[in-house]
mmCIF file of C-alpha atoms in Angstrom:
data_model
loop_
_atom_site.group_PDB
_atom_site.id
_atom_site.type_symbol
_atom_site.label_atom_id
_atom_site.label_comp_id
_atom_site.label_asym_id
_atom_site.label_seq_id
_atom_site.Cartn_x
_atom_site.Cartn_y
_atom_site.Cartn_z
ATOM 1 C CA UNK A 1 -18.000 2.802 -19.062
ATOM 2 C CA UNK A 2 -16.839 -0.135 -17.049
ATOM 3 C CA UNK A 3 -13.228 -1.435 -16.349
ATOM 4 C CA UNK A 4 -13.937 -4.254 -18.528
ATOM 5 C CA UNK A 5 -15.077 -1.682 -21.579
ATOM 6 C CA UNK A 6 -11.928 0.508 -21.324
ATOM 7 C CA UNK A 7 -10.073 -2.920 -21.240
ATOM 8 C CA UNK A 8 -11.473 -4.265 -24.475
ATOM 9 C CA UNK A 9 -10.647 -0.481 -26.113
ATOM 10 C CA UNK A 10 -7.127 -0.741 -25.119
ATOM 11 C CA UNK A 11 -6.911 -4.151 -26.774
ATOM 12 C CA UNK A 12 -8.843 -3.021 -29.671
ATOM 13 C CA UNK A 13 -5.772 -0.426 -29.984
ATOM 14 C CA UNK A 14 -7.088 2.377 -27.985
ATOM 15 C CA UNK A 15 -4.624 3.114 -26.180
ATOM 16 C CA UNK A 16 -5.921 6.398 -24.706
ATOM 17 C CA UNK A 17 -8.652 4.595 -23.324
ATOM 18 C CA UNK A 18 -5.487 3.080 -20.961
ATOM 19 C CA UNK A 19 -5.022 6.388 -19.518
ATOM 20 C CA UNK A 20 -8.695 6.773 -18.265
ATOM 21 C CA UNK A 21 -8.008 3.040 -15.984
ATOM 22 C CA UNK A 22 -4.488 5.043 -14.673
ATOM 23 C CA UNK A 23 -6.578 8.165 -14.064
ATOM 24 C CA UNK A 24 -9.316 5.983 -12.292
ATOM 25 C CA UNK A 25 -6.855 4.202 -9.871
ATOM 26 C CA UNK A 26 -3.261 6.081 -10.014
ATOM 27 C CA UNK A 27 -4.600 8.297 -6.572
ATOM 28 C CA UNK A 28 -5.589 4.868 -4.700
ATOM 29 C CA UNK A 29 -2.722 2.784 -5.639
ATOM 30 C CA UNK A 30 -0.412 6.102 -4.968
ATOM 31 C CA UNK A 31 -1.962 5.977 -1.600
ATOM 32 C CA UNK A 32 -1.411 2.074 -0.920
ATOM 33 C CA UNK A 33 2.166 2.090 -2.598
ATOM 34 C CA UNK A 34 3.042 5.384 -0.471
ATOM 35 C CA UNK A 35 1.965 3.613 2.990
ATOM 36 C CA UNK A 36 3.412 0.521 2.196
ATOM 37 C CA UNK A 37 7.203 1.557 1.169
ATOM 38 C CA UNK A 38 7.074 4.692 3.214
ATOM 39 C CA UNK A 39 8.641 7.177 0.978
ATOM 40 C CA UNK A 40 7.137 9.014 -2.224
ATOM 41 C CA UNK A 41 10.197 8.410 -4.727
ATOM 42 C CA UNK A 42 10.167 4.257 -3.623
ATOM 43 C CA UNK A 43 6.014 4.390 -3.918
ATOM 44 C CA UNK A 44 6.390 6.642 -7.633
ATOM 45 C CA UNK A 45 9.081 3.601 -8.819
ATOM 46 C CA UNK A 46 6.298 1.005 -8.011
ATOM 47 C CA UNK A 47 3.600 3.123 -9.560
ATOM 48 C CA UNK A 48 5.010 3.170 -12.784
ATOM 49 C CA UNK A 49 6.190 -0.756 -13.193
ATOM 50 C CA UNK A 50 2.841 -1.520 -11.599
ATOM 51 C CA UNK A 51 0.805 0.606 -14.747
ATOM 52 C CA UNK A 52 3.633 -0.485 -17.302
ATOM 53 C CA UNK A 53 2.955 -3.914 -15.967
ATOM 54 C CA UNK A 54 -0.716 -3.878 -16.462
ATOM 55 C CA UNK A 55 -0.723 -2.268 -20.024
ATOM 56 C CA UNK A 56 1.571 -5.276 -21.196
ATOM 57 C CA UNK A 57 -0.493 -8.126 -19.568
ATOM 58 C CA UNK A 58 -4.161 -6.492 -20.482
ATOM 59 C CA UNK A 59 -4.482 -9.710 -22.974
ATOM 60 C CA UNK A 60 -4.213 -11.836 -19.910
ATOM 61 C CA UNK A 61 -6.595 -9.585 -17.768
ATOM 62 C CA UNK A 62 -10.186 -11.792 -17.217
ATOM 63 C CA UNK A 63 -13.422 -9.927 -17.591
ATOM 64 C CA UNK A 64 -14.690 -12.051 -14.854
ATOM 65 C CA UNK A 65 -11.987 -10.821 -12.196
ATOM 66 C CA UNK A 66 -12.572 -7.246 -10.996
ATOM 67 C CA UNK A 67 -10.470 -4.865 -12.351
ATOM 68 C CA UNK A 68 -9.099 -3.151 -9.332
ATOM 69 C CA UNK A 69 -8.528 -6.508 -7.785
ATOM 70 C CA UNK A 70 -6.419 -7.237 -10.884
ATOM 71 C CA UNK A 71 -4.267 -4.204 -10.422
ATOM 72 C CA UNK A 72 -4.116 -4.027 -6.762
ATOM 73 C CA UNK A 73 -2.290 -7.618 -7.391
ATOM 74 C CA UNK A 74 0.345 -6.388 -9.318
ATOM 75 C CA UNK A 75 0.770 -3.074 -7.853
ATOM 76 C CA UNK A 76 0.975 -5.411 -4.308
ATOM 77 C CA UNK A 77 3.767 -7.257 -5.925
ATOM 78 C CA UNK A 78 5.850 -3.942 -6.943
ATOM 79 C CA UNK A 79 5.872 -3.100 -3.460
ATOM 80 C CA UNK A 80 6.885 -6.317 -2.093
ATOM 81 C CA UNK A 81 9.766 -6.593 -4.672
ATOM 82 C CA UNK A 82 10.958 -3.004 -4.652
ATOM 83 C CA UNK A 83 10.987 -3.357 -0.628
ATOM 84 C CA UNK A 84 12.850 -6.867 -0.791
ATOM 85 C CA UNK A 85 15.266 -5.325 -3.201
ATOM 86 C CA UNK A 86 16.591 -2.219 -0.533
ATOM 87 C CA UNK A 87 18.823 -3.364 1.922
ATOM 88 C CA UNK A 88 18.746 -3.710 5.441
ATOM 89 C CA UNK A 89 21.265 -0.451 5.847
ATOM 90 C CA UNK A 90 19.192 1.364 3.919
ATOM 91 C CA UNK A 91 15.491 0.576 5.650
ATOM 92 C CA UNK A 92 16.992 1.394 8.915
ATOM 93 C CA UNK A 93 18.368 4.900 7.856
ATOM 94 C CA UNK A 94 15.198 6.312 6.626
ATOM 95 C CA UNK A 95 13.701 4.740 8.964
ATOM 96 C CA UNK A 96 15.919 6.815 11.861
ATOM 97 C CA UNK A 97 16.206 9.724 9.542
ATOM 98 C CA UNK A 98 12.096 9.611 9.860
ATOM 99 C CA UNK A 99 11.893 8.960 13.228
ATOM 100 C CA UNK A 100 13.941 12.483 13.458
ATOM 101 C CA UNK A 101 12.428 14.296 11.282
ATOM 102 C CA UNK A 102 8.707 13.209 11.808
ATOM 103 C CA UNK A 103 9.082 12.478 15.704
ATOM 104 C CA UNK A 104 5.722 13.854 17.463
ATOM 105 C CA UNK A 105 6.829 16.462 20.413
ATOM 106 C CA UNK A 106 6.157 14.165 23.200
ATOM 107 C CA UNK A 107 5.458 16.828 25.580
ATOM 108 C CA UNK A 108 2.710 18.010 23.694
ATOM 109 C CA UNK A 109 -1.085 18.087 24.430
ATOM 110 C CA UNK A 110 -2.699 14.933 23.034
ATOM 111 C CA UNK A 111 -4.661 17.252 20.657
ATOM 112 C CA UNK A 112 -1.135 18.451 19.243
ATOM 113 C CA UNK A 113 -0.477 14.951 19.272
ATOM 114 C CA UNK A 114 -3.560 14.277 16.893
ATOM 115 C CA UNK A 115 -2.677 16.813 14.432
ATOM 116 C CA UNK A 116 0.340 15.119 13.664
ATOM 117 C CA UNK A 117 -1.242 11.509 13.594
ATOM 118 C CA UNK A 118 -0.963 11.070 10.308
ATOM 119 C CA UNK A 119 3.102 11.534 10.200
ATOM 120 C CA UNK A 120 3.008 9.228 13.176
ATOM 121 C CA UNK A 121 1.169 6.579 11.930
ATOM 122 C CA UNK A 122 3.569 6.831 8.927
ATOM 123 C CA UNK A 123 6.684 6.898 10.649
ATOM 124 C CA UNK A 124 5.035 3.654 12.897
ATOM 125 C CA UNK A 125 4.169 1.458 10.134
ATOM 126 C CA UNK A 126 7.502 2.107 8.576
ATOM 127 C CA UNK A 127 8.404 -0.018 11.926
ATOM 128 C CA UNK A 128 5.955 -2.404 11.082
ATOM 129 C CA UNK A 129 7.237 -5.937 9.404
ATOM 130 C CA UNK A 130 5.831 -5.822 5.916
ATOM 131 C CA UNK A 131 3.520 -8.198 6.005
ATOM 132 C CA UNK A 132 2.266 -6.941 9.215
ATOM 133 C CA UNK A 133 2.178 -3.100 7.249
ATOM 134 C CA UNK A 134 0.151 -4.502 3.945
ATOM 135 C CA UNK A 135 -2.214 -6.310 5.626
ATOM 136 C CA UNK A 136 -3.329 -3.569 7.778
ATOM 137 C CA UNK A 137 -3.179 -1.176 5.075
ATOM 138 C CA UNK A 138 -5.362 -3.474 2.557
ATOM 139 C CA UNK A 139 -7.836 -4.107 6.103
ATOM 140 C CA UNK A 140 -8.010 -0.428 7.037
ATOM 141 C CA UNK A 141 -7.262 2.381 4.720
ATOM 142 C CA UNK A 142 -8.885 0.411 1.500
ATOM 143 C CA UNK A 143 -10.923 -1.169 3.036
ATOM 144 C CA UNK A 144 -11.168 -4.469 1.371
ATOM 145 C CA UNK A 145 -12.352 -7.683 2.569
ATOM 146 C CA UNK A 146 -10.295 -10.582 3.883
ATOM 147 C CA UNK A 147 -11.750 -12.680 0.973
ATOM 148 C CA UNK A 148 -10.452 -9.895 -1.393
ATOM 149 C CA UNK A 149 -7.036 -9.332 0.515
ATOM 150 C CA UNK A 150 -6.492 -13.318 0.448
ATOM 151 C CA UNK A 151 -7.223 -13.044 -3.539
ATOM 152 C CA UNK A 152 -4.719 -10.301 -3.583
ATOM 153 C CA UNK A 153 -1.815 -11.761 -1.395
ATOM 154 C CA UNK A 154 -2.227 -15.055 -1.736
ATOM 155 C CA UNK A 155 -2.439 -15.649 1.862
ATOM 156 C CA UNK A 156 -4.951 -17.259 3.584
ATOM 157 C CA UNK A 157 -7.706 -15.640 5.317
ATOM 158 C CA UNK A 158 -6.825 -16.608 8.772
ATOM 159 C CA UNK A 159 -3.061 -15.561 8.204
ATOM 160 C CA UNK A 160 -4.827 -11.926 7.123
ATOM 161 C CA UNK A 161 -6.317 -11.691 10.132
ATOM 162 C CA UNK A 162 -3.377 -12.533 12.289
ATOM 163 C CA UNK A 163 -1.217 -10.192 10.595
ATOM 164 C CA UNK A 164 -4.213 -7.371 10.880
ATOM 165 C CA UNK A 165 -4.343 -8.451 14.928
ATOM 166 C CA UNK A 166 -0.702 -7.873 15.254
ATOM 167 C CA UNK A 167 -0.637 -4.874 13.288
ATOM 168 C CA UNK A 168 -3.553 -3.252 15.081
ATOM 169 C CA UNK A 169 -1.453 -4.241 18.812
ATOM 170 C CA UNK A 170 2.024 -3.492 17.562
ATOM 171 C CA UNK A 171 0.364 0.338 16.854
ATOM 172 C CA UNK A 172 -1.692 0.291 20.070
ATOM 173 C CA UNK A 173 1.709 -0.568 22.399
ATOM 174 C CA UNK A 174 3.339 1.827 20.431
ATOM 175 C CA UNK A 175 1.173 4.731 20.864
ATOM 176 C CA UNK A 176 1.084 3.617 24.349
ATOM 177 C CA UNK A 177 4.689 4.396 24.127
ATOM 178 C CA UNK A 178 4.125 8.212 23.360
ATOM 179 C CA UNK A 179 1.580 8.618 25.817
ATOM 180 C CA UNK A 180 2.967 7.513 28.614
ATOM 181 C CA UNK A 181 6.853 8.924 27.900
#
């Protein structure tokens, strides 16, 4: 069945059929919301008012917009407003308590290094402003389009692809960091 079928079902007063659309996209959107706030408890809080949000406005949801896309919006939202709402004192703790913690041995081989790429590119995009972070997260780990990222932010395509530029060379001097320390 389509997004669209399970949609109508839900506002038919199926509400089971609501839990095949969380099954369907909770392991993406955990994913996205995980990257973008950095830790698992901040990405689980955005998770939930992101579904809770979506059940409650599925009379508003448009057959003719893509499901996901729908979603994606509001789960893009939750992140931005649970991340506006921690303050700075906060942010920079984790972010040093990460930077610890997660902090590749920089003596190591570069093929030690790559085994623990994917706790340093973590620990890096926490760095990253958060525009900068959701735009290259939307670009490339889901993979969507500018046109589909503009739809989602509300940005403009150019200022996507800024953002993405500066991501992408904010990562690249900072691996160039590691390397060369």
């Amino acid at each position: 069945m389509t997004d669209a079928e399970y949609v109508n079902r839900v506002l038919a007063g199926d509400v089971d059929a609501f839990t095949t659309l969380v099954d369907r996209y909770y392991e993406r959107c955990a994913r996205f919301a995980v990257r973008m706030l950095g830790n698992r408890d901040d990405a689980e809080d955005a998770l939930q008012a992101t579904f809770v949000r979506a059940y409650r406005a599925l009379d508003r949801y448009q057959d003719r917009d893509k499901f996901s896309a729908w979603l994606y919006r509001i789960l893009v939202n939750q992140c931005r407003s649970l991340a506006a709402r921690r303050s700075h004192r906060e942010r920079v703790f984790v972010r040093e308590e990460a930077a610890l913690m997660n902090a590749p041995d920089l003596g190591a081989n570069e093929g030690q290094l790559a085994g623990e790429g994917e706790e340093w590119v973590q620990r890096v995009l926490t760095e990253l402003d958060p525009l900068l972070r959701e735009a290259f997260l939307l670009k490339h780990v889901e993979e969507l389009s500018y046109d589909e990222m503009s739809a989602l932010t509300g940005a403009s395509v150019s200022a996507l692809k800024m953002r993405v530029k500066r991501a992408c060379d904010r990562l690249r001097d900072r691996w160039e960091q590691i390397k060369d320390a």
